Coordinates of C-alpha atoms and ligand atoms in Angstrom, one line a residue:
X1 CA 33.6 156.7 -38.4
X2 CA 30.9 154.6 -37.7
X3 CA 29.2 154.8 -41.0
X4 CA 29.2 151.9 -43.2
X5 CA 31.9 151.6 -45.6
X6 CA 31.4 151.3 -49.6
X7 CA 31.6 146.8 -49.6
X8 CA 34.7 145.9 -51.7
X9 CA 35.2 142.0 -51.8
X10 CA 37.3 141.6 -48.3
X11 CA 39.7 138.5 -48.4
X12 CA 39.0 136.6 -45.2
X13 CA 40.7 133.8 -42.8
X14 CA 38.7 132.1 -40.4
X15 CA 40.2 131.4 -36.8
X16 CA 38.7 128.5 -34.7
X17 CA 39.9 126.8 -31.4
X18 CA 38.9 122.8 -30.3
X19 CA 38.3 123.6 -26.9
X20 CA 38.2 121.1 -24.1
X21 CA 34.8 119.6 -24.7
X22 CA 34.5 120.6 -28.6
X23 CA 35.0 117.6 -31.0
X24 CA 36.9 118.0 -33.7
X25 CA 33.6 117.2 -35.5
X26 CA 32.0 120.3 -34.2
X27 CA 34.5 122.3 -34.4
X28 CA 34.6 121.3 -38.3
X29 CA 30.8 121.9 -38.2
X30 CA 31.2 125.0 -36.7
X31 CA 33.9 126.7 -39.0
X32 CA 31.6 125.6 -42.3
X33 CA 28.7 127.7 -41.1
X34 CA 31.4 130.8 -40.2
X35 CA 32.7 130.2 -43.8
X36 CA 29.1 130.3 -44.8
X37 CA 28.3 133.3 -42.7
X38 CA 31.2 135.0 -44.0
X39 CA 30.2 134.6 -48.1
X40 CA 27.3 135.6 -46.8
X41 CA 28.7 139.1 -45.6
X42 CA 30.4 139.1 -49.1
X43 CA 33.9 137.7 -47.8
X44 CA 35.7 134.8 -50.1
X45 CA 36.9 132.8 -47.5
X46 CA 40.7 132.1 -48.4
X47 CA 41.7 130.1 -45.5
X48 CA 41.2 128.5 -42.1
X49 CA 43.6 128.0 -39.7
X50 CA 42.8 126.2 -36.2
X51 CA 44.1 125.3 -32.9
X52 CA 43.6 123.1 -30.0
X53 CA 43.7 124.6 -26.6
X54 CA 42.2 124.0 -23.5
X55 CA 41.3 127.6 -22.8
X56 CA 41.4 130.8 -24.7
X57 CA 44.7 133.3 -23.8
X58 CA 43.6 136.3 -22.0
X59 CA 45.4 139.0 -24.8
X60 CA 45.1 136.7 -27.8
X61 CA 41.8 134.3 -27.8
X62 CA 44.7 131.8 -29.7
X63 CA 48.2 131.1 -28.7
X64 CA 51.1 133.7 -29.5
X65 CA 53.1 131.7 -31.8
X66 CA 49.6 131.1 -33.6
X67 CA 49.2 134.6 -33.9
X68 CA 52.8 134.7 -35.8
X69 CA 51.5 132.3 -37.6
X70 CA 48.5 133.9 -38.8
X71 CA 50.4 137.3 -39.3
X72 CA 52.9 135.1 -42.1
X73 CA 49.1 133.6 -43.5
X74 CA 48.0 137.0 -44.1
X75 CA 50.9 138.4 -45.5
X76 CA 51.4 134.8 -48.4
X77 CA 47.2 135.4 -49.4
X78 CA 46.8 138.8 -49.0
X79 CA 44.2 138.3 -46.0
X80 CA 42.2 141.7 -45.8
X81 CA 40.3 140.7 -42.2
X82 CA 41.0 137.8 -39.8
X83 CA 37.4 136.1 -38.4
X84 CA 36.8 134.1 -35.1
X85 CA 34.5 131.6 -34.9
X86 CA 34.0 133.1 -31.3
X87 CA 33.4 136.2 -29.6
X88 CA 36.6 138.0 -28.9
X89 CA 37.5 140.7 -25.5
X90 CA 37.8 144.3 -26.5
X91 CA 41.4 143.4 -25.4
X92 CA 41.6 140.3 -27.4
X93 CA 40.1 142.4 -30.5
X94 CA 42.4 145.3 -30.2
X95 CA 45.6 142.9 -29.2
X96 CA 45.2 141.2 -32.1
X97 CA 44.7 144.1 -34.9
X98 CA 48.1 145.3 -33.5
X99 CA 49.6 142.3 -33.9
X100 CA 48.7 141.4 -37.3
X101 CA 47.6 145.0 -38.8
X102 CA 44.7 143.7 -40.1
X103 CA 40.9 144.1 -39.7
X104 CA 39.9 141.8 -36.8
X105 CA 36.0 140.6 -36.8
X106 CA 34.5 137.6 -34.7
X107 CA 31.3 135.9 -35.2
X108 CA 29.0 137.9 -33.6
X109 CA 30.0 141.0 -35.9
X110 CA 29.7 139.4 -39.1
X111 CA 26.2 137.8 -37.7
X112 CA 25.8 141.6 -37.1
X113 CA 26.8 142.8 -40.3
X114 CA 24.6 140.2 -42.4
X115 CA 21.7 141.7 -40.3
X116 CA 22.6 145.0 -41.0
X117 CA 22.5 144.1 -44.5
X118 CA 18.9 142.6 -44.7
X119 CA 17.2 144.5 -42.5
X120 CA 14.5 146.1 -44.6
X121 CA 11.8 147.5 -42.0
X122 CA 12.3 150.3 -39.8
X123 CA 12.2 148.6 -36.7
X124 CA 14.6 146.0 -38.4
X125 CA 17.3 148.6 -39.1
X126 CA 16.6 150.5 -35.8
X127 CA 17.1 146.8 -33.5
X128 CA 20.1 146.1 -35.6
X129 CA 22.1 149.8 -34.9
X130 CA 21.4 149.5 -31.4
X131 CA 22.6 146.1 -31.4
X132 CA 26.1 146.9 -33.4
X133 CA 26.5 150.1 -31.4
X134 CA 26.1 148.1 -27.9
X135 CA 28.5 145.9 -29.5
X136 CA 30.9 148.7 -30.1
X137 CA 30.4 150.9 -27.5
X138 CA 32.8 148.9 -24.9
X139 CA 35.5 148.3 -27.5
X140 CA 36.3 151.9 -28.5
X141 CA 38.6 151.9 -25.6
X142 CA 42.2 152.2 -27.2
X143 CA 40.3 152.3 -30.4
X144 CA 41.1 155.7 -31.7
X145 CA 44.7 155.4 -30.2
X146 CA 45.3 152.6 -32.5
X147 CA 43.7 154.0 -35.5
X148 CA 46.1 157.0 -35.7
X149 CA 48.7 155.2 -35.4
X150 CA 48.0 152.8 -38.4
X151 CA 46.4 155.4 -40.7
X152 CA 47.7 158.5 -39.8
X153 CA 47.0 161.8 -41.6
X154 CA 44.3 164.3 -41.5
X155 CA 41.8 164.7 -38.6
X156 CA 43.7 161.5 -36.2
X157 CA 46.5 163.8 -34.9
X158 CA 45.7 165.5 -31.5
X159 CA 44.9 164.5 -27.8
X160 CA 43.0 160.8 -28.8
X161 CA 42.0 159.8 -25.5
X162 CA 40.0 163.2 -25.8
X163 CA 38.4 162.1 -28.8
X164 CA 37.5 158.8 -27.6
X165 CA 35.3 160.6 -25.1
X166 CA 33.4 162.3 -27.5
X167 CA 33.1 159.3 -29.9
X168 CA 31.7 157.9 -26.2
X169 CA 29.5 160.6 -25.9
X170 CA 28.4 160.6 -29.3
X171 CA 27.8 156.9 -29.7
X172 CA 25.6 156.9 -26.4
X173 CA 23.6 159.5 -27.7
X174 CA 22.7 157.4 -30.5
X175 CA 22.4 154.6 -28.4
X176 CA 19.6 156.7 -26.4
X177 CA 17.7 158.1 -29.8
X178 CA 17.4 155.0 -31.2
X179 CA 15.5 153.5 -27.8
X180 CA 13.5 156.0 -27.8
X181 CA 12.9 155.5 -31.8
X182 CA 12.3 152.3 -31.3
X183 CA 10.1 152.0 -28.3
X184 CA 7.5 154.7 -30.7
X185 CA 7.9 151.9 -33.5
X186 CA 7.1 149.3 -31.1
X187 CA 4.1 151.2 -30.0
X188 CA 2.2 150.9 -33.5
X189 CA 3.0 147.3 -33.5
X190 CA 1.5 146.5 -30.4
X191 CA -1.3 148.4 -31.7
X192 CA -1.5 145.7 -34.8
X193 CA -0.8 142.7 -32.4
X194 CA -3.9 143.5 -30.4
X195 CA -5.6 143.9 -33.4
X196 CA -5.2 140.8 -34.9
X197 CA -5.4 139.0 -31.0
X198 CA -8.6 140.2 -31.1
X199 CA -9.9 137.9 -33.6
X200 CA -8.5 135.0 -31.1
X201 CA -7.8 132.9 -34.3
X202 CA -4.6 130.8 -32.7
X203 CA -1.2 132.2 -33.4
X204 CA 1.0 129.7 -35.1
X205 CA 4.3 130.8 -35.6
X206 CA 7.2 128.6 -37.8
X207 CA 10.4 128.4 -35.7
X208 CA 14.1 126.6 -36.6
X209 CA 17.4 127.1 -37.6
X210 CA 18.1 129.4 -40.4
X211 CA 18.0 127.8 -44.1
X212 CA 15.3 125.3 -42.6
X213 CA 12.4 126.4 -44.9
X214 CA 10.5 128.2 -42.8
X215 CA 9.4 131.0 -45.6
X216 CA 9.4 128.3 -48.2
X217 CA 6.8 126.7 -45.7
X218 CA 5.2 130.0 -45.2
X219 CA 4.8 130.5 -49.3
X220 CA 3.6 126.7 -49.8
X221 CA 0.9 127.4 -47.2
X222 CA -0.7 130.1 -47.6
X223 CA 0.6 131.8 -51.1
X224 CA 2.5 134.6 -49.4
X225 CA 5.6 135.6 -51.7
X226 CA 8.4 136.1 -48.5
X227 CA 11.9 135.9 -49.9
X228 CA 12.9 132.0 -49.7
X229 CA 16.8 131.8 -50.7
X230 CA 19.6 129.3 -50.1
X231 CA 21.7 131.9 -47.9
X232 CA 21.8 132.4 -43.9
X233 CA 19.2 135.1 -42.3
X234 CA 17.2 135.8 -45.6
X235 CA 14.4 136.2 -42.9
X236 CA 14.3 139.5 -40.8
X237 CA 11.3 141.1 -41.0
X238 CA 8.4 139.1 -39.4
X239 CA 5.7 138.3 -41.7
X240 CA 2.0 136.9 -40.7
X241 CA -0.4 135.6 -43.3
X242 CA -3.7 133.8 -42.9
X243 CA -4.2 130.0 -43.2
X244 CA -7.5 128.3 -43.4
X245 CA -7.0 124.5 -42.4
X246 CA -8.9 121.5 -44.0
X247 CA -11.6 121.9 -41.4
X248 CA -12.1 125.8 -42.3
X249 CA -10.5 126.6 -38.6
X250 CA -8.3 130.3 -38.9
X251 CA -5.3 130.6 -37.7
X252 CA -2.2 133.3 -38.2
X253 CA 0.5 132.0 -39.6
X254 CA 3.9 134.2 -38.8
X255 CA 7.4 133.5 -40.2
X256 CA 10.4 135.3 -38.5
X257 CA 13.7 135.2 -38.3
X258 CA 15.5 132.4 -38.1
X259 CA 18.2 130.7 -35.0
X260 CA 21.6 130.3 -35.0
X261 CA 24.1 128.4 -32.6
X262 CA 26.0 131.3 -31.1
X263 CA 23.6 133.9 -31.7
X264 CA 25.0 136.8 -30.2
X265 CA 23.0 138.0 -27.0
X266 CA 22.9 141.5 -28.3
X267 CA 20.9 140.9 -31.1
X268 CA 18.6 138.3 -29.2
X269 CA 18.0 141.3 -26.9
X270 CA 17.0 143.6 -29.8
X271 CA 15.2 141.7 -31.3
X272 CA 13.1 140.9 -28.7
X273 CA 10.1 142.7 -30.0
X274 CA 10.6 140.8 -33.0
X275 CA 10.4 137.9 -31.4
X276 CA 7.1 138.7 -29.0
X277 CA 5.6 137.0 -32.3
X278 CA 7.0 133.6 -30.9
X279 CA 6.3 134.2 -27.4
X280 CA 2.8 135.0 -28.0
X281 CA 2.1 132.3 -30.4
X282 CA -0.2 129.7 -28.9
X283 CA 1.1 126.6 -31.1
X284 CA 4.8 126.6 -32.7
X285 CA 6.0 124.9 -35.2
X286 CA 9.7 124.1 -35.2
X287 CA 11.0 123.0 -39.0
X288 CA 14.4 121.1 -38.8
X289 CA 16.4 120.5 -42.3
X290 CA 16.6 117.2 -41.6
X291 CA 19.4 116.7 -45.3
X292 CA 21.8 119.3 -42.5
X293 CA 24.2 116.5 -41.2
X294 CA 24.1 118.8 -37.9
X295 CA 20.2 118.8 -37.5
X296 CA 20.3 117.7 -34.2
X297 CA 22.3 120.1 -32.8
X298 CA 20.4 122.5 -34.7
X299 CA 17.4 121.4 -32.9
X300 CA 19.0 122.0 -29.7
X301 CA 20.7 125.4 -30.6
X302 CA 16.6 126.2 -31.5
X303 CA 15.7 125.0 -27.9
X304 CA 18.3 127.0 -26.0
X305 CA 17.2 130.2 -28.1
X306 CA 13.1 129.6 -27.2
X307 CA 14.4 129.0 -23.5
X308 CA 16.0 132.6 -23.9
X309 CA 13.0 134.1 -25.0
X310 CA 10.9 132.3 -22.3
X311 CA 9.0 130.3 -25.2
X312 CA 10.2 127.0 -24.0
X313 CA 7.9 124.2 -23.4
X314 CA 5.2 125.8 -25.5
X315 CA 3.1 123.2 -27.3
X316 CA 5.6 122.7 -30.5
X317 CA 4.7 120.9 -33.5
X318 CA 8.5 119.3 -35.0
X319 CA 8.3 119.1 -39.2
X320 CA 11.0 117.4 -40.6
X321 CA 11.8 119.4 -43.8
X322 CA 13.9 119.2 -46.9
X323 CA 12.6 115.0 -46.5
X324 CA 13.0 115.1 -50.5
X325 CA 16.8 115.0 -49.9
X326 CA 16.9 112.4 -47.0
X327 CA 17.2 108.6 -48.1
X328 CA 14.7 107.0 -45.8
X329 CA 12.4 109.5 -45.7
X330 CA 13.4 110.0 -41.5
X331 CA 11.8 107.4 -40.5
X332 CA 14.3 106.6 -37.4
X333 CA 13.9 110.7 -36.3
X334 CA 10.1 111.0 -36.6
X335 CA 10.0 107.7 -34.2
X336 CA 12.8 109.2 -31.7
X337 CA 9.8 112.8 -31.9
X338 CA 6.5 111.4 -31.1
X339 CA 3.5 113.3 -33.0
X340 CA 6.5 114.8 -36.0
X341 CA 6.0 115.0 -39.5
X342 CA 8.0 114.7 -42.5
X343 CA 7.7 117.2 -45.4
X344 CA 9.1 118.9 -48.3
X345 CA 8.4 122.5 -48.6
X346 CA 9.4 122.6 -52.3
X347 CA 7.8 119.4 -53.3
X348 CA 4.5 119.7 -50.8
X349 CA 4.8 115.7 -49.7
X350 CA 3.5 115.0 -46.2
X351 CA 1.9 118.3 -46.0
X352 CA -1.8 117.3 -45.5
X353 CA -0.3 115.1 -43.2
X354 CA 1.4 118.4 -41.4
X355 CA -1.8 120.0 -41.4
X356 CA -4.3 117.1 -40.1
X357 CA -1.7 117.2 -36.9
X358 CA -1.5 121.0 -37.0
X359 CA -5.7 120.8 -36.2
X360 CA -5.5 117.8 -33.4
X361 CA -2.9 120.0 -31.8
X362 CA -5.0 123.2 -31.9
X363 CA -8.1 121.3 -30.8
X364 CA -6.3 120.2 -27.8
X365 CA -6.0 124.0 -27.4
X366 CA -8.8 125.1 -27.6
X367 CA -10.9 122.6 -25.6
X368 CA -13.8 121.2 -27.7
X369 CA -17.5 121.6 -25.2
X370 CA -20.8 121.8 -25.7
X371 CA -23.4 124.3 -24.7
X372 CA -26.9 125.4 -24.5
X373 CA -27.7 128.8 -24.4
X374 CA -30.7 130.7 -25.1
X375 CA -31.5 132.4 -28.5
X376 CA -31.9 135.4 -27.0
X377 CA -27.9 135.7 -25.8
X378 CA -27.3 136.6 -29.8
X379 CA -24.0 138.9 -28.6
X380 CA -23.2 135.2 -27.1
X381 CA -23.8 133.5 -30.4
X382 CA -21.9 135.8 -32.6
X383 CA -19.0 135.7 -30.6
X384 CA -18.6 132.1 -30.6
X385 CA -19.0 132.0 -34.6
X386 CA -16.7 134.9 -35.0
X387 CA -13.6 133.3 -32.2
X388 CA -14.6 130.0 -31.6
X389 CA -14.9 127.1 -34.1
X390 CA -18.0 125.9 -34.5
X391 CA -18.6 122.1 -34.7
X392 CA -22.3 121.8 -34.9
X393 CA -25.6 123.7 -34.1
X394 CA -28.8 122.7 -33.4
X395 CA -31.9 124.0 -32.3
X396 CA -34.1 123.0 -29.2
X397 CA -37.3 126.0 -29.3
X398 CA -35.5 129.0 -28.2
X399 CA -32.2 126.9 -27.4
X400 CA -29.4 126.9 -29.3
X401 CA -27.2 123.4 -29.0
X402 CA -23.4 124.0 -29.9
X403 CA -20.6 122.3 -30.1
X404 CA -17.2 124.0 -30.6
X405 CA -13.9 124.9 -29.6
X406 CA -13.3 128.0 -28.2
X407 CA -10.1 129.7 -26.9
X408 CA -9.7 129.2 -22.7
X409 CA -11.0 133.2 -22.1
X410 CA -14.8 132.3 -24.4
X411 CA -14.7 129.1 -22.5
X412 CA -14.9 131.3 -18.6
X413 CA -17.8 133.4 -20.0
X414 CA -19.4 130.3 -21.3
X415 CA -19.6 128.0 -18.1
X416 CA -22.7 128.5 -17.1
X417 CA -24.1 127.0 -20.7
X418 CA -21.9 124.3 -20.6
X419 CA -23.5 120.5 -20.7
X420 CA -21.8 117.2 -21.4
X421 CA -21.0 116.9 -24.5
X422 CA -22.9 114.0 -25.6
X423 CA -23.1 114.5 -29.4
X424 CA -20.1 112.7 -31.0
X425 CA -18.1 112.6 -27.5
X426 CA -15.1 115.3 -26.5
Ligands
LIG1 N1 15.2 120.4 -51.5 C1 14.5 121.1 -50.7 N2 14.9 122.4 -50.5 C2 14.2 123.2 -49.7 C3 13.0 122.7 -49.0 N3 12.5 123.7 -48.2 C4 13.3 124.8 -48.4 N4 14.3 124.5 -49.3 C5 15.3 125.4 -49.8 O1 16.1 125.8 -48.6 C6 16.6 127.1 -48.8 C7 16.2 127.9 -47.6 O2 14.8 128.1 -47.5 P1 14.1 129.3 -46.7 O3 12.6 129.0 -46.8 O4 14.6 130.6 -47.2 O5 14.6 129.0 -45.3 P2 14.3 129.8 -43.9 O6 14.1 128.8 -42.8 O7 13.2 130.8 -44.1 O8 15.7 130.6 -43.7 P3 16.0 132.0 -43.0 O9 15.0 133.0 -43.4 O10 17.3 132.3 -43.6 O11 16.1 131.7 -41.6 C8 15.9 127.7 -50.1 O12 16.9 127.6 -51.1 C9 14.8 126.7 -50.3 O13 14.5 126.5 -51.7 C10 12.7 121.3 -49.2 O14 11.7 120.8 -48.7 N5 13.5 120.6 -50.1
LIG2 MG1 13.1 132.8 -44.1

């Protein structure tokens, strides 16, 4: 039952309501990114119907004569699954299905179901089956009473409450395997995240909305060959490649998946791991497609997910993207975002200019200082040529002069060499 079914082109109609407080410009907004997210799941969208009301109806999400409504729609275009643009009750879910006898999905699902589809990596595919069976879990309920009594036939006769329990049972035992699954995945990863922390290059990790360009960023940058497509979540998988700026400093560059307004709780939770990436990173760079009419509220949609994963108000570097298809280049944006840049992934304008402000921010990080320190303290020495960036070196007799940036933890062990830094000022 809960396996996935062989895809066959499902003809969709998307449901959206202008809520007190929702323009009808959002709400427009809105129901073009569910149309996109439902291609994306392999729907053809075949119609949207809309209504304004000031709050949701406890059994329907819409009013009841919209329901009738939408019942005649999907009988006249042969509508195969109705899809809110919000996230529906068990009730609501299950109300509805009866009501229209067709397959009832809301957003979160089909941002489920696209996951489902891309995930590649274990971990991926574990986090999203945990997610969709969380999802599920509350709204079997009912579920099994109303399957046998629209399909019918072999193995849905007999006492279906009964069987609801065991589908319960069963689907929490998964739910439990899968943790435990998971939390051995997550083990090796940590492992690999400690590796590369121990190198204390900074972390630098591309945030933003999804379709920004943060792969096509990732490839420009540092020739790694992630898949960069015009579709929603092409991203999943977290990938981290080297990238040596113009003044030889390291860092780690990490791509991961990208935000979406809406984006269903259950799979922020699961993907927390994931996402360690982006609360661990020491710099982030947020890149905005700044040709999206709806940029800005992308950008804030971005905000409120990083304040979810407690990586709010994390030094952020803001790149304007996709500037090949804005008219003034952004001028009035990068004004409103002090210290942003403007680039275009495909084209590579303004990224020198991205990188010069990539190294003033990470030399704010790591705080530039000079020291003396004895010849003799090689263990010293080596560690600040293989963690720290090394400005200058000079050498006094047995005294070594430096001048570089190291990371916050070098900078404790160091204190006692420190001097003022004299030579070219901090
Ligand atoms: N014109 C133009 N297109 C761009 C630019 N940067 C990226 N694109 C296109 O935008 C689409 C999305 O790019 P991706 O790099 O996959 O975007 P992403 O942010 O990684 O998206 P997700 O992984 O889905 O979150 C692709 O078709 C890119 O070719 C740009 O600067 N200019
Ligand atoms: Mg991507």
């Amino acid at each position: 039952m809960f396996e996935t079914q062989p895809r066959r082109r499902e003809k969709a109609l998307l449901i959206g309501v202008e809520r007190d407080g929702v323009t009808k410009w959002d709400l427009r907004e809105s129901m073009e990114e569910l149309a996109e997210l439902a291609s994306s799941a392999g729907a053809e969208v075949v119609g949207t119907v809309t209504q304004r009301l000031g709050h949701p109806t406890a059994p329907y999400y819409i009013g009841r004569g919209k329901v009738e409504e939408v019942e005649a729609k999907c009988r006249e275009d042969s509508v195969t699954s109705i899809i809110f643009d919000d996230e529906l009750s068990p009730a609501q879910g299950r109300n509805l299905e009866r009501m229209t006898s067709r397959k009832v999905l809301d957003r979160t699902q089909l941002i489920l179901d696209i996951f489902a589809q891309r995930a590649r990596s274990k971990e991926g595919r574990l986090q999203i089956e945990l997610a969709q069976l969380q999802y599920l879990l509350p709204r079997l309920t009912g579920m099994w009473n109303h399957l046998s009594r629209q399909s019918g036939g072999i193995g849905t006769r007999g006492p279906g409450e009964t069987q609801l329990e065991v589908d319960r049972r069963r689907v929490q035992e998964r739910i439990g395997r899968l943790s435990d699954e998971l939390s051995e995945v997550r083990k090796h990863r940590s492992i690999q995240r400690a590796g590369r922390l121990r190198h204390r290059w900074p972390v630098v990790s591309l945030v933003g909305y999804t379709n920004a360009g943060k792969s096509t960023l990732l490839n420009l940058l540092t020739g790694a060959e992630v898949e960069a497509a015009d579709k929603l979540f092409a991203t999943l998988d977290p990938t981290t490649r080297q990238l040596v700026l113009p003044n030889n400093q390291k860092v780690l560059l990490t791509d991961t998946v990208g935000f979406i307004k809406k984006l269903p709780h259950t799979v922020i939770e699961s993907f927390k791991a994931t996402l360690e990436e982006v609360r661990e990173a020491d710099l982030l760079i947020h890149v905005v497609d700044m040709s999206h009419p709806g940029f800005l509220d992308q950008m804030h949609a971005v905000d409120s997910v990083l304040e979810e994963l407690d990586a709010h108000g994390k030094q952020t570097l803001v790149v304007f993207n996709k500037i090949d298809l804005v008219q003034d280049r952004g001028e009035p944006q990068l004004r409103r975002v002090p210290g942003s840049v403007a680039v275009s992934a495909t084209t590579g304008f303004g990224v020198d200019q991205m990188l010069q402000e990539l190294e003033n921010r990470l030399s704010s990080w790591r705080l530039r200082a000079a020291y003396r320190i004895p010849v003799n303290e090689s263990a010293l020495l080596a560690e600040i040529h293989k963690i720290g960036h090394v400005l200058e070196i000079r050498y006094e007799g047995d005294i070594a002069c430096v001048r570089a940036h190291v990371p916050p933890e070098l900078q404790a062990k160091l204190s006692a060499c420190m001097v003022p830094d004299a030579i070219g000022g901090a």
